[in-house]
Tab-separated table of N, CA and C in Angstrom:
chain	number	residue	atom	x	y	z
D	1	UNK	N	0.806	-1.190	-0.001
D	1	UNK	CA	0.005	0.000	0.003
D	1	UNK	C	0.868	1.250	-0.003
D	2	UNK	N	1.943	1.234	0.824
D	2	UNK	CA	2.819	2.394	0.901
D	2	UNK	C	3.517	2.618	-0.440
D	3	UNK	N	3.887	1.548	-1.117
D	3	UNK	CA	4.552	1.665	-2.419
D	3	UNK	C	3.598	2.261	-3.456
D	4	UNK	N	2.345	1.855	-3.442
D	4	UNK	CA	1.351	2.402	-4.373
D	4	UNK	C	1.154	3.887	-4.161
D	5	UNK	N	1.097	4.302	-2.890
D	5	UNK	CA	0.943	5.712	-2.561
D	5	UNK	C	2.173	6.514	-3.019
D	6	UNK	N	3.355	5.954	-2.772
D	6	UNK	CA	4.587	6.605	-3.181
D	6	UNK	C	4.647	6.756	-4.712
D	7	UNK	N	4.261	5.740	-5.438
D	7	UNK	CA	4.252	5.809	-6.903
D	7	UNK	C	3.252	6.852	-7.379
D	8	UNK	N	2.069	6.870	-6.781
D	8	UNK	CA	1.038	7.833	-7.167
D	8	UNK	C	1.505	9.267	-6.914
D	9	UNK	N	2.108	9.533	-5.777
D	9	UNK	CA	2.600	10.880	-5.466
D	9	UNK	C	3.726	11.277	-6.414
D	10	UNK	N	4.596	10.336	-6.737
D	10	UNK	CA	5.679	10.625	-7.665
D	10	UNK	C	5.140	11.001	-9.038
D	11	UNK	N	4.125	10.272	-9.498
D	11	UNK	CA	3.527	10.580	-10.796
D	11	UNK	C	2.860	11.949	-10.800
D	12	UNK	N	2.197	12.314	-9.701
D	12	UNK	CA	1.536	13.618	-9.624
D	12	UNK	C	2.570	14.732	-9.665
D	13	UNK	N	3.636	14.605	-8.874
D	13	UNK	CA	4.686	15.625	-8.851
D	13	UNK	C	5.356	15.709	-10.216
D	14	UNK	N	5.671	14.583	-10.823
D	14	UNK	CA	6.305	14.561	-12.132
D	14	UNK	C	5.381	15.209	-13.174
D	15	UNK	N	4.099	14.888	-13.130
D	15	UNK	CA	3.134	15.448	-14.079
D	15	UNK	C	3.026	16.946	-13.950
D	16	UNK	N	3.025	17.469	-12.706
D	16	UNK	CA	2.942	18.917	-12.530
D	16	UNK	C	4.195	19.622	-13.006
D	17	UNK	N	5.351	19.020	-12.766
D	17	UNK	CA	6.591	19.663	-13.231
D	17	UNK	C	6.649	19.680	-14.754
D	18	UNK	N	6.111	18.663	-15.408
D	18	UNK	CA	6.099	18.636	-16.868
D	18	UNK	C	5.133	19.663	-17.438
D	19	UNK	N	4.014	19.902	-16.750
D	19	UNK	CA	3.038	20.866	-17.241
D	19	UNK	C	3.629	22.238	-17.377
D	20	UNK	N	4.515	22.619	-16.458
D	20	UNK	CA	5.115	23.944	-16.497
D	20	UNK	C	6.067	24.121	-17.648
D	21	UNK	N	6.540	23.040	-18.234
D	21	UNK	CA	7.491	23.122	-19.331
D	21	UNK	C	6.833	22.847	-20.687
D	22	UNK	N	5.519	22.745	-20.737
D	22	UNK	CA	4.857	22.434	-21.984
D	22	UNK	C	4.928	23.622	-22.942
D	23	UNK	N	4.909	23.309	-24.214
D	23	UNK	CA	4.852	24.334	-25.239
D	23	UNK	C	3.453	24.942	-25.249
D	24	UNK	N	3.360	26.181	-25.678
D	24	UNK	CA	2.080	26.884	-25.746
D	24	UNK	C	1.760	27.133	-27.205
D	25	UNK	N	0.514	26.852	-27.618
D	25	UNK	CA	0.152	27.093	-29.023
D	25	UNK	C	-1.319	27.416	-29.177
D	26	UNK	N	-1.616	28.170	-30.229
D	26	UNK	CA	-2.995	28.515	-30.608
D	26	UNK	C	-3.067	28.534	-32.141
D	27	UNK	N	-4.279	28.261	-32.650
D	27	UNK	CA	-4.494	28.235	-34.111
D	27	UNK	C	-5.766	28.979	-34.481
D	28	UNK	N	-5.783	29.494	-35.699
D	28	UNK	CA	-6.979	30.047	-36.312
D	28	UNK	C	-7.222	29.309	-37.608
D	29	UNK	N	-8.485	29.034	-37.896
D	29	UNK	CA	-8.872	28.424	-39.175
D	29	UNK	C	-9.499	29.469	-40.070
D	30	UNK	N	-9.305	29.299	-41.359
D	30	UNK	CA	-9.907	30.171	-42.374
D	30	UNK	C	-10.869	29.299	-43.182
D	31	UNK	N	-12.073	29.115	-42.674
D	31	UNK	CA	-13.008	28.157	-43.288
D	31	UNK	C	-13.503	28.599	-44.684
D	32	UNK	N	-13.844	27.613	-45.441
D	32	UNK	CA	-14.476	27.728	-46.754
D	32	UNK	C	-13.748	28.559	-47.782
D	33	UNK	N	-13.603	29.866	-47.579
D	33	UNK	CA	-13.008	30.724	-48.617
D	33	UNK	C	-11.477	30.626	-48.618
D	34	UNK	N	-10.877	30.199	-47.518
D	34	UNK	CA	-9.420	30.122	-47.395
D	34	UNK	C	-8.756	31.453	-47.737
D	35	UNK	N	-9.345	32.542	-47.218
D	35	UNK	CA	-8.804	33.867	-47.439
D	35	UNK	C	-8.566	34.547	-46.095
D	36	UNK	N	-7.414	35.182	-45.950
D	36	UNK	CA	-7.126	35.971	-44.759
D	36	UNK	C	-7.219	37.437	-45.148
D	37	UNK	N	-8.271	38.071	-44.677
D	37	UNK	CA	-8.492	39.482	-44.972
D	37	UNK	C	-7.406	40.344	-44.343
D	38	UNK	N	-6.937	41.319	-45.067
D	38	UNK	CA	-5.900	42.215	-44.576
D	38	UNK	C	-6.372	42.978	-43.327
D	39	UNK	N	-7.649	43.215	-43.230
D	39	UNK	CA	-8.217	43.985	-42.123
D	39	UNK	C	-8.500	43.121	-40.883
D	40	UNK	N	-8.031	41.869	-40.854
D	40	UNK	CA	-8.352	40.940	-39.764
D	40	UNK	C	-7.081	40.392	-39.107
D	41	UNK	N	-6.425	41.192	-38.234
D	41	UNK	CA	-5.223	40.666	-37.563
D	41	UNK	C	-5.599	39.504	-36.651
D	42	UNK	N	-4.683	38.576	-36.500
D	42	UNK	CA	-4.895	37.398	-35.645
D	42	UNK	C	-4.067	37.559	-34.369
D	43	UNK	N	-4.719	37.347	-33.231
D	43	UNK	CA	-4.092	37.545	-31.941
D	43	UNK	C	-4.015	36.231	-31.196
D	44	UNK	N	-2.843	35.960	-30.638
D	44	UNK	CA	-2.600	34.765	-29.836
D	44	UNK	C	-2.149	35.238	-28.454
D	45	UNK	N	-2.796	34.729	-27.412
D	45	UNK	CA	-2.485	35.155	-26.047
D	45	UNK	C	-1.973	33.954	-25.261
D	46	UNK	N	-0.800	34.114	-24.675
D	46	UNK	CA	-0.175	33.049	-23.897
D	46	UNK	C	0.151	33.556	-22.501
D	47	UNK	N	-0.138	32.737	-21.515
D	47	UNK	CA	0.246	33.048	-20.143
D	47	UNK	C	1.411	32.154	-19.756
D	48	UNK	N	2.507	32.803	-19.430
D	48	UNK	CA	3.713	32.095	-19.030
D	48	UNK	C	3.774	32.124	-17.505
D	49	UNK	N	3.722	30.958	-16.906
D	49	UNK	CA	3.709	30.866	-15.444
D	49	UNK	C	5.103	30.912	-14.855
D	50	UNK	N	6.093	30.333	-15.536
D	50	UNK	CA	7.464	30.313	-15.047
D	50	UNK	C	8.364	30.957	-16.081
D	51	UNK	N	9.217	31.871	-15.608
D	51	UNK	CA	10.150	32.535	-16.522
D	51	UNK	C	10.973	31.495	-17.279
D	52	UNK	N	11.317	31.838	-18.499
D	52	UNK	CA	12.119	30.905	-19.279
D	52	UNK	C	12.474	31.470	-20.635
D	53	UNK	N	13.194	30.686	-21.362
D	53	UNK	CA	13.633	31.027	-22.712
D	53	UNK	C	12.810	30.228	-23.703
D	54	UNK	N	12.328	30.902	-24.749
D	54	UNK	CA	11.422	30.285	-25.700
D	54	UNK	C	11.865	30.568	-27.131
D	55	UNK	N	11.520	29.647	-28.004
D	55	UNK	CA	11.593	29.868	-29.447
D	55	UNK	C	10.166	30.126	-29.921
D	56	UNK	N	9.982	31.057	-30.833
D	56	UNK	CA	8.673	31.342	-31.408
D	56	UNK	C	8.571	30.713	-32.784
D	57	UNK	N	7.513	29.939	-32.985
D	57	UNK	CA	7.329	29.228	-34.251
D	57	UNK	C	5.986	29.619	-34.852
D	58	UNK	N	6.031	30.004	-36.100
D	58	UNK	CA	4.831	30.320	-36.861
D	58	UNK	C	4.465	29.079	-37.669
D	59	UNK	N	3.189	28.708	-37.657
D	59	UNK	CA	2.730	27.527	-38.376
D	59	UNK	C	1.573	27.918	-39.280
D	60	UNK	N	1.555	27.361	-40.470
D	60	UNK	CA	0.474	27.634	-41.385
D	60	UNK	C	0.161	26.453	-42.264
D	61	UNK	N	-1.087	26.344	-42.640
D	61	UNK	CA	-1.512	25.329	-43.605
D	61	UNK	C	-2.017	26.071	-44.829
D	62	UNK	N	-1.516	25.662	-45.995
D	62	UNK	CA	-1.832	26.335	-47.245
D	62	UNK	C	-2.299	25.310	-48.269
D	63	UNK	N	-3.078	25.784	-49.229
D	63	UNK	CA	-3.516	24.933	-50.323
D	63	UNK	C	-2.278	24.639	-51.179
D	64	UNK	N	-2.068	23.364	-51.481
D	64	UNK	CA	-0.922	22.950	-52.300
D	64	UNK	C	-0.940	23.683	-53.648
D	65	UNK	N	0.210	24.213	-54.044
D	65	UNK	CA	0.309	24.886	-55.324
D	65	UNK	C	-0.110	26.340	-55.297
D	66	UNK	N	-0.156	26.934	-54.108
D	66	UNK	CA	-0.516	28.350	-53.989
D	66	UNK	C	0.322	29.180	-54.932
D	67	UNK	N	-0.256	30.193	-55.519
D	67	UNK	CA	0.473	31.015	-56.496
D	67	UNK	C	1.496	31.951	-55.867
D	68	UNK	N	1.428	32.150	-54.536
D	68	UNK	CA	2.354	33.056	-53.870
D	68	UNK	C	3.371	32.262	-53.062
D	69	UNK	N	4.616	32.714	-53.109
D	69	UNK	CA	5.693	31.990	-52.426
D	69	UNK	C	5.938	32.452	-51.010
D	70	UNK	N	5.359	33.597	-50.649
D	70	UNK	CA	5.573	34.104	-49.288
D	70	UNK	C	4.398	34.955	-48.843
D	71	UNK	N	4.273	35.058	-47.542
D	71	UNK	CA	3.220	35.859	-46.923
D	71	UNK	C	3.880	36.922	-46.061
D	72	UNK	N	3.781	38.187	-46.439
D	72	UNK	CA	4.389	39.256	-45.630
D	72	UNK	C	3.515	39.535	-44.415
D	73	UNK	N	4.182	39.665	-43.260
D	73	UNK	CA	3.466	39.853	-41.994
D	73	UNK	C	4.162	40.905	-41.140
D	74	UNK	N	3.459	41.348	-40.119
D	74	UNK	CA	4.052	42.142	-39.038
D	74	UNK	C	3.688	41.429	-37.755
D	75	UNK	N	4.664	41.184	-36.903
D	75	UNK	CA	4.449	40.532	-35.613
D	75	UNK	C	4.640	41.542	-34.505
D	76	UNK	N	3.624	41.680	-33.658
D	76	UNK	CA	3.691	42.544	-32.492
D	76	UNK	C	3.617	41.654	-31.249
D	77	UNK	N	4.588	41.814	-30.362
D	77	UNK	CA	4.608	41.084	-29.090
D	77	UNK	C	4.450	42.123	-27.990
D	78	UNK	N	3.440	41.926	-27.133
D	78	UNK	CA	3.225	42.919	-26.086
D	78	UNK	C	2.813	42.260	-24.776
D	79	UNK	N	3.142	42.969	-23.710
D	79	UNK	CA	2.652	42.622	-22.366
D	79	UNK	C	2.375	43.951	-21.678
D	80	UNK	N	2.193	43.930	-20.360
D	80	UNK	CA	1.862	45.160	-19.651
D	80	UNK	C	2.994	46.177	-19.692
D	81	UNK	N	4.221	45.725	-19.872
D	81	UNK	CA	5.375	46.606	-19.777
D	81	UNK	C	5.871	47.175	-21.089
D	82	UNK	N	5.774	46.389	-22.170
D	82	UNK	CA	6.328	46.889	-23.429
D	82	UNK	C	5.673	46.236	-24.632
D	83	UNK	N	5.918	46.860	-25.799
D	83	UNK	CA	5.426	46.356	-27.066
D	83	UNK	C	6.573	46.391	-28.080
D	84	UNK	N	6.758	45.266	-28.780
D	84	UNK	CA	7.776	45.179	-29.828
D	84	UNK	C	7.091	44.775	-31.141
D	85	UNK	N	7.469	45.426	-32.230
D	85	UNK	CA	6.893	45.109	-33.520
D	85	UNK	C	8.011	44.841	-34.520
D	86	UNK	N	7.836	43.809	-35.345
D	86	UNK	CA	8.846	43.475	-36.358
D	86	UNK	C	8.168	42.930	-37.612
D	87	UNK	N	8.735	43.234	-38.777
D	87	UNK	CA	8.203	42.638	-40.011
D	87	UNK	C	8.705	41.203	-40.140
D	88	UNK	N	7.903	40.361	-40.773
D	88	UNK	CA	8.255	38.968	-41.027
D	88	UNK	C	7.897	38.597	-42.436
D	89	UNK	N	8.563	37.602	-42.968
D	89	UNK	CA	8.179	37.014	-44.231
D	89	UNK	C	8.015	35.531	-43.997
D	90	UNK	N	6.790	35.036	-44.102
D	90	UNK	CA	6.488	33.620	-43.901
D	90	UNK	C	6.662	32.947	-45.260
D	91	UNK	N	7.709	32.123	-45.384
D	91	UNK	CA	8.018	31.463	-46.647
D	91	UNK	C	7.141	30.238	-46.876
D	92	UNK	N	6.452	30.223	-47.995
D	92	UNK	CA	5.590	29.097	-48.360
D	92	UNK	C	6.322	28.213	-49.370
D	93	UNK	N	7.116	28.839	-50.221
D	93	UNK	CA	7.931	28.130	-51.231
D	93	UNK	C	9.363	28.659	-51.157
D	94	UNK	N	10.298	27.800	-51.527
D	94	UNK	CA	11.701	28.213	-51.540
D	94	UNK	C	12.030	28.920	-52.866
D	95	UNK	N	13.302	29.304	-53.024
D	95	UNK	CA	13.729	30.036	-54.227
D	95	UNK	C	13.535	29.243	-55.505
D	96	UNK	N	13.481	27.914	-55.413
D	96	UNK	CA	13.270	27.068	-56.591
D	96	UNK	C	11.786	26.881	-56.907
D	97	UNK	N	10.902	27.456	-56.066
D	97	UNK	CA	9.468	27.303	-56.277
D	97	UNK	C	8.886	26.052	-55.662
D	98	UNK	N	9.672	25.347	-54.840
D	98	UNK	CA	9.210	24.125	-54.175
D	98	UNK	C	8.540	24.457	-52.851
D	99	UNK	N	7.508	23.705	-52.519
D	99	UNK	CA	6.788	23.909	-51.257
D	99	UNK	C	7.766	23.755	-50.087
D	100	UNK	N	7.682	24.646	-49.103
D	100	UNK	CA	8.575	24.589	-47.928
D	100	UNK	C	8.082	23.611	-46.872
D	101	UNK	N	6.825	23.261	-46.895
D	101	UNK	CA	6.257	22.446	-45.837
D	101	UNK	C	6.118	20.986	-46.171
D	102	UNK	N	5.483	20.296	-45.243
D	102	UNK	CA	5.118	18.893	-45.441
D	102	UNK	C	3.763	18.872	-46.130
D	103	UNK	N	3.720	18.294	-47.306
D	103	UNK	CA	2.482	18.313	-48.105
D	103	UNK	C	1.858	16.918	-48.147
D	104	UNK	N	0.564	16.879	-47.921
D	104	UNK	CA	-0.223	15.666	-48.041
D	104	UNK	C	-1.493	16.028	-48.812
D	105	UNK	N	-1.677	15.409	-49.957
D	105	UNK	CA	-2.848	15.743	-50.755
D	105	UNK	C	-2.796	17.194	-51.208
D	106	UNK	N	-3.852	17.923	-50.902
D	106	UNK	CA	-3.967	19.324	-51.329
D	106	UNK	C	-3.515	20.311	-50.268
D	107	UNK	N	-2.909	19.853	-49.182
D	107	UNK	CA	-2.560	20.726	-48.053
D	107	UNK	C	-1.063	20.637	-47.756
D	108	UNK	N	-0.439	21.810	-47.533
D	108	UNK	CA	0.949	21.865	-47.106
D	108	UNK	C	1.021	22.569	-45.754
D	109	UNK	N	1.659	21.911	-44.790
D	109	UNK	CA	1.848	22.464	-43.461
D	109	UNK	C	3.262	22.995	-43.365
D	110	UNK	N	3.371	24.287	-43.056
D	110	UNK	CA	4.660	24.961	-43.023
D	110	UNK	C	4.923	25.463	-41.608
D	111	UNK	N	6.153	25.263	-41.140
D	111	UNK	CA	6.603	25.783	-39.837
D	111	UNK	C	7.819	26.662	-40.086
D	112	UNK	N	7.865	27.787	-39.382
D	112	UNK	CA	9.016	28.686	-39.514
D	112	UNK	C	9.308	29.319	-38.185
D	113	UNK	N	10.541	29.250	-37.764
D	113	UNK	CA	10.952	29.886	-36.509
D	113	UNK	C	11.045	31.392	-36.739
D	114	UNK	N	10.402	32.178	-35.857
D	114	UNK	CA	10.416	33.634	-36.011
D	114	UNK	C	11.310	34.328	-34.972
D	115	UNK	N	11.603	33.651	-33.871
D	115	UNK	CA	12.619	34.122	-32.940
D	115	UNK	C	13.144	32.927	-32.146
D	116	UNK	N	14.393	33.047	-31.708
D	116	UNK	CA	15.024	31.964	-30.951
D	116	UNK	C	15.565	32.493	-29.636
D	117	UNK	N	15.502	31.629	-28.638
D	117	UNK	CA	16.095	31.880	-27.332
D	117	UNK	C	15.729	33.251	-26.755
D	118	UNK	N	14.470	33.579	-26.797
D	118	UNK	CA	13.984	34.858	-26.240
D	118	UNK	C	13.472	34.612	-24.822
D	119	UNK	N	13.939	35.429	-23.888
D	119	UNK	CA	13.538	35.274	-22.488
D	119	UNK	C	12.194	35.934	-22.247
D	120	UNK	N	11.335	35.234	-21.520
D	120	UNK	CA	10.045	35.789	-21.102
D	120	UNK	C	9.918	35.609	-19.595
D	121	UNK	N	9.557	36.692	-18.908
D	121	UNK	CA	9.248	36.631	-17.491
D	121	UNK	C	7.817	36.123	-17.357
D	122	UNK	N	7.410	35.708	-16.150
D	122	UNK	CA	6.015	35.288	-15.970
D	122	UNK	C	5.062	36.429	-16.334
D	123	UNK	N	3.934	36.075	-16.935
D	123	UNK	CA	2.951	37.067	-17.320
D	123	UNK	C	2.184	36.654	-18.538
D	124	UNK	N	1.297	37.532	-18.964
D	124	UNK	CA	0.477	37.279	-20.137
D	124	UNK	C	1.033	38.099	-21.313
D	125	UNK	N	1.253	37.399	-22.416
D	125	UNK	CA	1.826	38.019	-23.607
D	125	UNK	C	0.854	37.861	-24.764
D	126	UNK	N	0.744	38.924	-25.554
D	126	UNK	CA	-0.117	38.920	-26.729
D	126	UNK	C	0.762	39.008	-27.967
D	127	UNK	N	0.551	38.073	-28.893
D	127	UNK	CA	1.250	38.034	-30.162
D	127	UNK	C	0.227	38.322	-31.244
D	128	UNK	N	0.416	39.421	-31.969
D	128	UNK	CA	-0.530	39.790	-33.008
D	128	UNK	C	0.150	39.706	-34.362
D	129	UNK	N	-0.454	38.959	-35.268
D	129	UNK	CA	0.050	38.841	-36.632
D	129	UNK	C	-0.863	39.652	-37.556
D	130	UNK	N	-0.258	40.583	-38.285
D	130	UNK	CA	-0.996	41.399	-39.245
D	130	UNK	C	-0.605	40.953	-40.649
D	131	UNK	N	-1.581	40.761	-41.466
D	131	UNK	CA	-1.376	40.426	-42.881
D	131	UNK	C	-1.011	41.733	-43.587
D	132	UNK	N	0.208	41.842	-44.096
D	132	UNK	CA	0.641	43.047	-44.800
D	132	UNK	C	0.752	42.813	-46.308
D	133	UNK	N	0.039	41.785	-46.775
D	133	UNK	CA	-0.005	41.465	-48.219
D	133	UNK	C	-0.512	42.685	-48.977
D	134	UNK	N	-0.070	42.872	-50.207
D	134	UNK	CA	-0.401	44.081	-50.962
D	134	UNK	C	-1.869	44.144	-51.429
D	135	UNK	N	-2.563	43.029	-51.422
D	135	UNK	CA	-3.959	43.014	-51.850
D	135	UNK	C	-4.892	42.896	-50.650
D	136	UNK	N	-6.208	43.039	-50.821
D	136	UNK	CA	-7.129	43.039	-49.670
D	136	UNK	C	-7.163	41.742	-48.852
D	137	UNK	N	-6.728	40.630	-49.457
D	137	UNK	CA	-6.696	39.361	-48.708
D	137	UNK	C	-5.585	38.483	-49.262
D	138	UNK	N	-5.137	37.536	-48.408
D	138	UNK	CA	-4.172	36.537	-48.850
D	138	UNK	C	-4.944	35.258	-49.122
D	139	UNK	N	-4.846	34.701	-50.341
D	139	UNK	CA	-5.641	33.519	-50.687
D	139	UNK	C	-4.953	32.193	-50.323
D	140	UNK	N	-5.732	31.144	-50.343
D	140	UNK	CA	-5.254	29.756	-50.212
D	140	UNK	C	-4.606	29.444	-48.871
D	141	UNK	N	-5.078	30.110	-47.805
D	141	UNK	CA	-4.596	29.814	-46.476
D	141	UNK	C	-5.695	29.062	-45.726
D	142	UNK	N	-5.331	27.982	-45.101
D	142	UNK	CA	-6.307	27.126	-44.414
D	142	UNK	C	-6.293	27.390	-42.914
D	143	UNK	N	-5.107	27.535	-42.328
D	143	UNK	CA	-4.969	27.765	-40.891
D	143	UNK	C	-3.672	28.488	-40.613
D	144	UNK	N	-3.635	29.162	-39.468
D	144	UNK	CA	-2.450	29.896	-39.038
D	144	UNK	C	-2.305	29.730	-37.532
D	145	UNK	N	-1.098	29.471	-37.085
D	145	UNK	CA	-0.874	29.264	-35.666
D	145	UNK	C	0.445	29.817	-35.180
D	146	UNK	N	0.531	29.959	-33.884
D	146	UNK	CA	1.742	30.430	-33.228
D	146	UNK	C	2.029	29.494	-32.083
D	147	UNK	N	3.313	29.177	-31.895
D	147	UNK	CA	3.700	28.285	-30.809
D	147	UNK	C	4.934	28.844	-30.117
D	148	UNK	N	4.937	28.736	-28.788
D	148	UNK	CA	6.123	29.059	-27.995
D	148	UNK	C	6.685	27.733	-27.507
D	149	UNK	N	7.920	27.445	-27.907
D	149	UNK	CA	8.583	26.214	-27.502
D	149	UNK	C	9.624	26.567	-26.431
D	150	UNK	N	9.441	26.003	-25.253
D	150	UNK	CA	10.389	26.270	-24.168
D	150	UNK	C	11.730	25.625	-24.496
D	151	UNK	N	12.796	26.405	-24.380
D	151	UNK	CA	14.147	25.903	-24.601
D	151	UNK	C	14.582	25.236	-23.320
D	152	UNK	N	14.991	23.984	-23.434
D	152	UNK	CA	15.361	23.225	-22.236
D	152	UNK	C	16.829	23.205	-22.031
């Protein structure tokens, strides 16, 4: 009985310590039309409980064979203390015109690191992605996501 209790407590403590190191992610879907309107910024909010160093990863799903090779964006990271804004280029195809992501059927999933080893103190952070494409909408986008990967 004592061994069972000890194992159970160990699993609970181990599980809680792992929860604090989990990656954080959110996604948006672009149903039916697969268009991201320029006037519709996407916001991802993450609460970091323990200070740490993170990599930021942008994820997107696109219709295979999209006519555009990149998606121009602006990324704003803000919390109660400060706001930082930077331009980004989300690459969908490489210089040879080949899809950058993993493609299955009519969908290509693309991941791109947007920052590495950035320190975050505990708190709530808002990541806003603005579509800065030259036309009113970006076509052939199925989903868009942001992930914070804790550097171990």
